[in-house]
PDB file of C-alpha atoms in Angstrom:
ATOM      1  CA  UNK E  29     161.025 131.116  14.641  1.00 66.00           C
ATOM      2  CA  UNK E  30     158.047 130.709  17.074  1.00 71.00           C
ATOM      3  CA  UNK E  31     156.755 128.661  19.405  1.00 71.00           C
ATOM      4  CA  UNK E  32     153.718 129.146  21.329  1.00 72.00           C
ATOM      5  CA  UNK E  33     154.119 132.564  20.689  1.00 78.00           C
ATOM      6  CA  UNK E  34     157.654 133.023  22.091  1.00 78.00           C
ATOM      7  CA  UNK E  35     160.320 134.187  19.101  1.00 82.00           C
ATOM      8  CA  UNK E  36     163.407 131.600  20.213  1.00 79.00           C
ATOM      9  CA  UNK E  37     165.707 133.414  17.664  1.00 82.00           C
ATOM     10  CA  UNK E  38     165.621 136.875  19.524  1.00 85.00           C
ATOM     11  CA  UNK E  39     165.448 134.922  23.004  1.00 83.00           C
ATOM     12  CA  UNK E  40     168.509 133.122  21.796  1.00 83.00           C
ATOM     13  CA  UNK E  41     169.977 136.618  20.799  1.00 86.00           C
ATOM     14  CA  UNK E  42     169.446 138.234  23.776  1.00 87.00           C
ATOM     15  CA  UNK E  43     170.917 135.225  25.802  1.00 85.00           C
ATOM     16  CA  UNK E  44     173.681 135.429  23.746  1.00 86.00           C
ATOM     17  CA  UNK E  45     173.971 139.584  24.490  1.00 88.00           C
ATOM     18  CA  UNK E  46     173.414 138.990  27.777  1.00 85.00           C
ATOM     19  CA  UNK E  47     176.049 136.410  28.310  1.00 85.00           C
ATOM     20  CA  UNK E  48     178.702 138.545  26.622  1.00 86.00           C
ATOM     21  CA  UNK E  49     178.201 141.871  28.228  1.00 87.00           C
ATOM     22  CA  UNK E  50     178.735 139.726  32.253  1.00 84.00           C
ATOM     23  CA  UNK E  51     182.063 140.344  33.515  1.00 84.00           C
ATOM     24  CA  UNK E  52     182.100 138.430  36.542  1.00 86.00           C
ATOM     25  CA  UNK E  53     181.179 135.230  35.329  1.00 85.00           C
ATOM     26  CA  UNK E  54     183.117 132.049  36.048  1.00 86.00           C
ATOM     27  CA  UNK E  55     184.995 130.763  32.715  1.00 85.00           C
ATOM     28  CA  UNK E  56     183.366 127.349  33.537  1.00 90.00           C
ATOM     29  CA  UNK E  57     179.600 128.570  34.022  1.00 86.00           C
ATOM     30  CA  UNK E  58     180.493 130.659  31.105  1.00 84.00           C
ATOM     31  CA  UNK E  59     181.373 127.999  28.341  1.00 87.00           C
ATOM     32  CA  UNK E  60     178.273 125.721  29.566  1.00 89.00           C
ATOM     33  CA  UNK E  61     175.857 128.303  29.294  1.00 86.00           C
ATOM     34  CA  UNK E  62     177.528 128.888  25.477  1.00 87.00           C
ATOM     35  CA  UNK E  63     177.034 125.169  24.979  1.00 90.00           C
ATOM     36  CA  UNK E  64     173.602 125.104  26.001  1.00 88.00           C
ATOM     37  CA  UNK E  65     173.071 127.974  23.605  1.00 87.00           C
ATOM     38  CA  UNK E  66     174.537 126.189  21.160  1.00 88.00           C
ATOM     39  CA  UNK E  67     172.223 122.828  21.830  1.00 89.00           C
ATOM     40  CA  UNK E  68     169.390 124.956  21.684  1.00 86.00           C
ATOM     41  CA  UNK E  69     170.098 126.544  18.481  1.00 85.00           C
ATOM     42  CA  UNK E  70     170.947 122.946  17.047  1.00 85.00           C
ATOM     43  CA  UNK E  71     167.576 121.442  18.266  1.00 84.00           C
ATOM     44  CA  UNK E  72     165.978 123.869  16.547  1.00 81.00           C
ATOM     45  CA  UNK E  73     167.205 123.460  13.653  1.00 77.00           C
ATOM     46  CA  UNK E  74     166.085 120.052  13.658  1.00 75.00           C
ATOM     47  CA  UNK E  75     162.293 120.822  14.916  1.00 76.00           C
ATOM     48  CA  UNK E  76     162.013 122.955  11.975  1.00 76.00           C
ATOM     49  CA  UNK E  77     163.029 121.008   9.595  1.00 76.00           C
ATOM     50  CA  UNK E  78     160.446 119.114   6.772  1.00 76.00           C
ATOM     51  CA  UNK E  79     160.404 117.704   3.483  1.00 79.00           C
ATOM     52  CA  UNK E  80     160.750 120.981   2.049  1.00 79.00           C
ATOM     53  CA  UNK E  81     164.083 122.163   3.707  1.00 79.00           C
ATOM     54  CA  UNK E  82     165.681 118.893   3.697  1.00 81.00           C
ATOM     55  CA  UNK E  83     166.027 115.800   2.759  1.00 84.00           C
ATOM     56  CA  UNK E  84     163.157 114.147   4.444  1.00 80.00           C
ATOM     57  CA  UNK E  85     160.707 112.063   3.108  1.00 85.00           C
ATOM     58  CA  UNK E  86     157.122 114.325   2.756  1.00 81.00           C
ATOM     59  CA  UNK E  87     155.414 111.368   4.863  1.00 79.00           C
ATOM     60  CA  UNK E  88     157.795 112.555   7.968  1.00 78.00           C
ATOM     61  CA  UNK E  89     155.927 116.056   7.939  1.00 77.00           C
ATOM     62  CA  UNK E  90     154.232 116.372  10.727  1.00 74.00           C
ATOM     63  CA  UNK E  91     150.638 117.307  10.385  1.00 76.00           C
ATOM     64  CA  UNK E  92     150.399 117.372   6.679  1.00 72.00           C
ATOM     65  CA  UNK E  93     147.287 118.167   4.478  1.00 76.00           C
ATOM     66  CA  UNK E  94     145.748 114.840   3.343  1.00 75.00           C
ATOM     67  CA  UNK E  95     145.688 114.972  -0.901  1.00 77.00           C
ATOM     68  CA  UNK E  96     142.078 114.785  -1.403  1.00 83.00           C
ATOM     69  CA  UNK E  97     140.642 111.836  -2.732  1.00 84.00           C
ATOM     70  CA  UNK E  98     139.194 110.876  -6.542  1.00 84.00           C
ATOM     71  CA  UNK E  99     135.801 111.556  -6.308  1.00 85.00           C
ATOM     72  CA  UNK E 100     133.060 108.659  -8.121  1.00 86.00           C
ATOM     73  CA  UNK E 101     133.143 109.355 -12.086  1.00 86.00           C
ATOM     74  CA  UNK E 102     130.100 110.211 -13.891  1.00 87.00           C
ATOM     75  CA  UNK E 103     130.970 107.183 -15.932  1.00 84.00           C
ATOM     76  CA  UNK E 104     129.297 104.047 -16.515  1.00 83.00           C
ATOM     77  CA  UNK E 105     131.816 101.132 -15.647  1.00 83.00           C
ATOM     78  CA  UNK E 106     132.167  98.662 -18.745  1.00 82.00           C
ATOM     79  CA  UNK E 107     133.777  99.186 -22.416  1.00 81.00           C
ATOM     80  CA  UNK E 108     132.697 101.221 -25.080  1.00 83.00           C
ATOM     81  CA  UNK E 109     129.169 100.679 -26.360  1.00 83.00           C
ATOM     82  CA  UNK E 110     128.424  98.352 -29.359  1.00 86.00           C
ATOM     83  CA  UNK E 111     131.729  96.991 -29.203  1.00 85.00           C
ATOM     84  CA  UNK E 112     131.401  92.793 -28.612  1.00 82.00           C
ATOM     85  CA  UNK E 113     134.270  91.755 -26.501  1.00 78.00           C
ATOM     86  CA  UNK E 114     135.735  88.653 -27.720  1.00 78.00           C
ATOM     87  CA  UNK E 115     136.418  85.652 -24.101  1.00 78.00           C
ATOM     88  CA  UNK E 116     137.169  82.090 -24.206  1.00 78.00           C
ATOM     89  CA  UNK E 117     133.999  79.655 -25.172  1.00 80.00           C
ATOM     90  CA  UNK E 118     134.444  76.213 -23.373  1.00 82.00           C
ATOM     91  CA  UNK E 119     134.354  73.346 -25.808  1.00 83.00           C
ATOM     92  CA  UNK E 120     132.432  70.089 -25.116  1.00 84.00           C
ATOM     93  CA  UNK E 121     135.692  68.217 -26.250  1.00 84.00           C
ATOM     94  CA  UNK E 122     138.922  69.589 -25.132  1.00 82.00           C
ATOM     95  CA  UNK E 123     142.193  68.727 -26.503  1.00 85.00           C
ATOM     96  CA  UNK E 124     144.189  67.976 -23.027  1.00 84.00           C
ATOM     97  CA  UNK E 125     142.931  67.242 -19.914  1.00 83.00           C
ATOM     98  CA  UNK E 126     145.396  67.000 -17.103  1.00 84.00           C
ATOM     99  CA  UNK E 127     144.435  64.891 -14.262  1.00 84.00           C
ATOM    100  CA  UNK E 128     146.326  65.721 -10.867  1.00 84.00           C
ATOM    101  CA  UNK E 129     147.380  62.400  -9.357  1.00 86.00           C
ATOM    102  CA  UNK E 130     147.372  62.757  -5.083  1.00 85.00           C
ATOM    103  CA  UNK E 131     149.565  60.091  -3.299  1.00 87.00           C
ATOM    104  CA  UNK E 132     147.221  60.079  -0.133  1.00 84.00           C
ATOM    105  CA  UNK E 133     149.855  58.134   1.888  1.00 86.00           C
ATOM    106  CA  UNK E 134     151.865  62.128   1.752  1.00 88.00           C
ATOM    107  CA  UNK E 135     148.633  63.708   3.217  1.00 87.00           C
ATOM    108  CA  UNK E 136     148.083  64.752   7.329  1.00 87.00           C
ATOM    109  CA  UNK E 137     146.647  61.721   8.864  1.00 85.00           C
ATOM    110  CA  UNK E 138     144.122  61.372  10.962  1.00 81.00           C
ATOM    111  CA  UNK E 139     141.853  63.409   8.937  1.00 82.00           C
ATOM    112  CA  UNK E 140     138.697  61.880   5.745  1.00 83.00           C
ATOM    113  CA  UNK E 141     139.693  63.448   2.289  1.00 81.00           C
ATOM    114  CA  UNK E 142     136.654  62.653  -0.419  1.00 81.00           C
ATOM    115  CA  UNK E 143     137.211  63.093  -4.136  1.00 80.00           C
ATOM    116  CA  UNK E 144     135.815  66.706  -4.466  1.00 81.00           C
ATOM    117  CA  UNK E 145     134.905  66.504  -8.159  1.00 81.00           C
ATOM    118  CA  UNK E 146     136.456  68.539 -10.722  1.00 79.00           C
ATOM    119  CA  UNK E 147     137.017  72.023 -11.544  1.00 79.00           C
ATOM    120  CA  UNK E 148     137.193  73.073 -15.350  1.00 78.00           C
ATOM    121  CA  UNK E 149     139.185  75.836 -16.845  1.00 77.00           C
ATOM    122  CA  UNK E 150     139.260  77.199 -20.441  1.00 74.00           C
ATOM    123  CA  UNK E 151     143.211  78.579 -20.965  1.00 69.00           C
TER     124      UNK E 151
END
């Protein structure tokens, strides 16, 4: 893999060479520089991860191409053409009305409520 033009696997490699061929290396030095090796090579492992390799979501990617959008149809909106479409008349005499009772004692005081008319609906 690489980053900013450096190739981290044969950097890692060579560290790794390097490391083995010293002789006079303390064991201590020695086994924390393998570690840190080690935490390198598992970080990037996780940088190069994506929805692809894994299982991560595809809105995780980083810097993904957008899906381009629907362009506007060519069509006319509406429903086919000589076809009547068939809605609800309102009728001068409907068979139930319901008439919504307010107890104003349960309303906020301090404030004027006005009757507000009516509202009809055809269901």
């Amino acid at each position: 893999m690489k980053i900013e033009d450096i190739d981290v696997d044969s950097a890692i490699d060579s560290a790794k060479t390097l490391l083995s061929k010293e002789r006079n290396l303390s064991p201590a030095l020695r086994s924390a520089l393998e570690v840190l090796l080690l935490l390198v090579t598992l970080l990037l492992n996780c940088i190069t991860l994506n929805s692809q390799n894994s299982s991560k979501p595809p809105s995780a990617d980083p810097n993904r191409e957008k899906s381009p959008k629907k362009g506007k149809s060519d069509r006319k909106p509406g429903g086919q053409k000589g076809h009547n479409g068939t809605t609800l008349q309102k009728v001068e005499d409907p068979d139930e009305v319901k008439v919504l009772e307010i107890d104003r004692r349960t309303l906020p005081k301090g404030r004027r409520y006005r009757e507000a008319g009516f509202e009809s609906r055809q269901v």
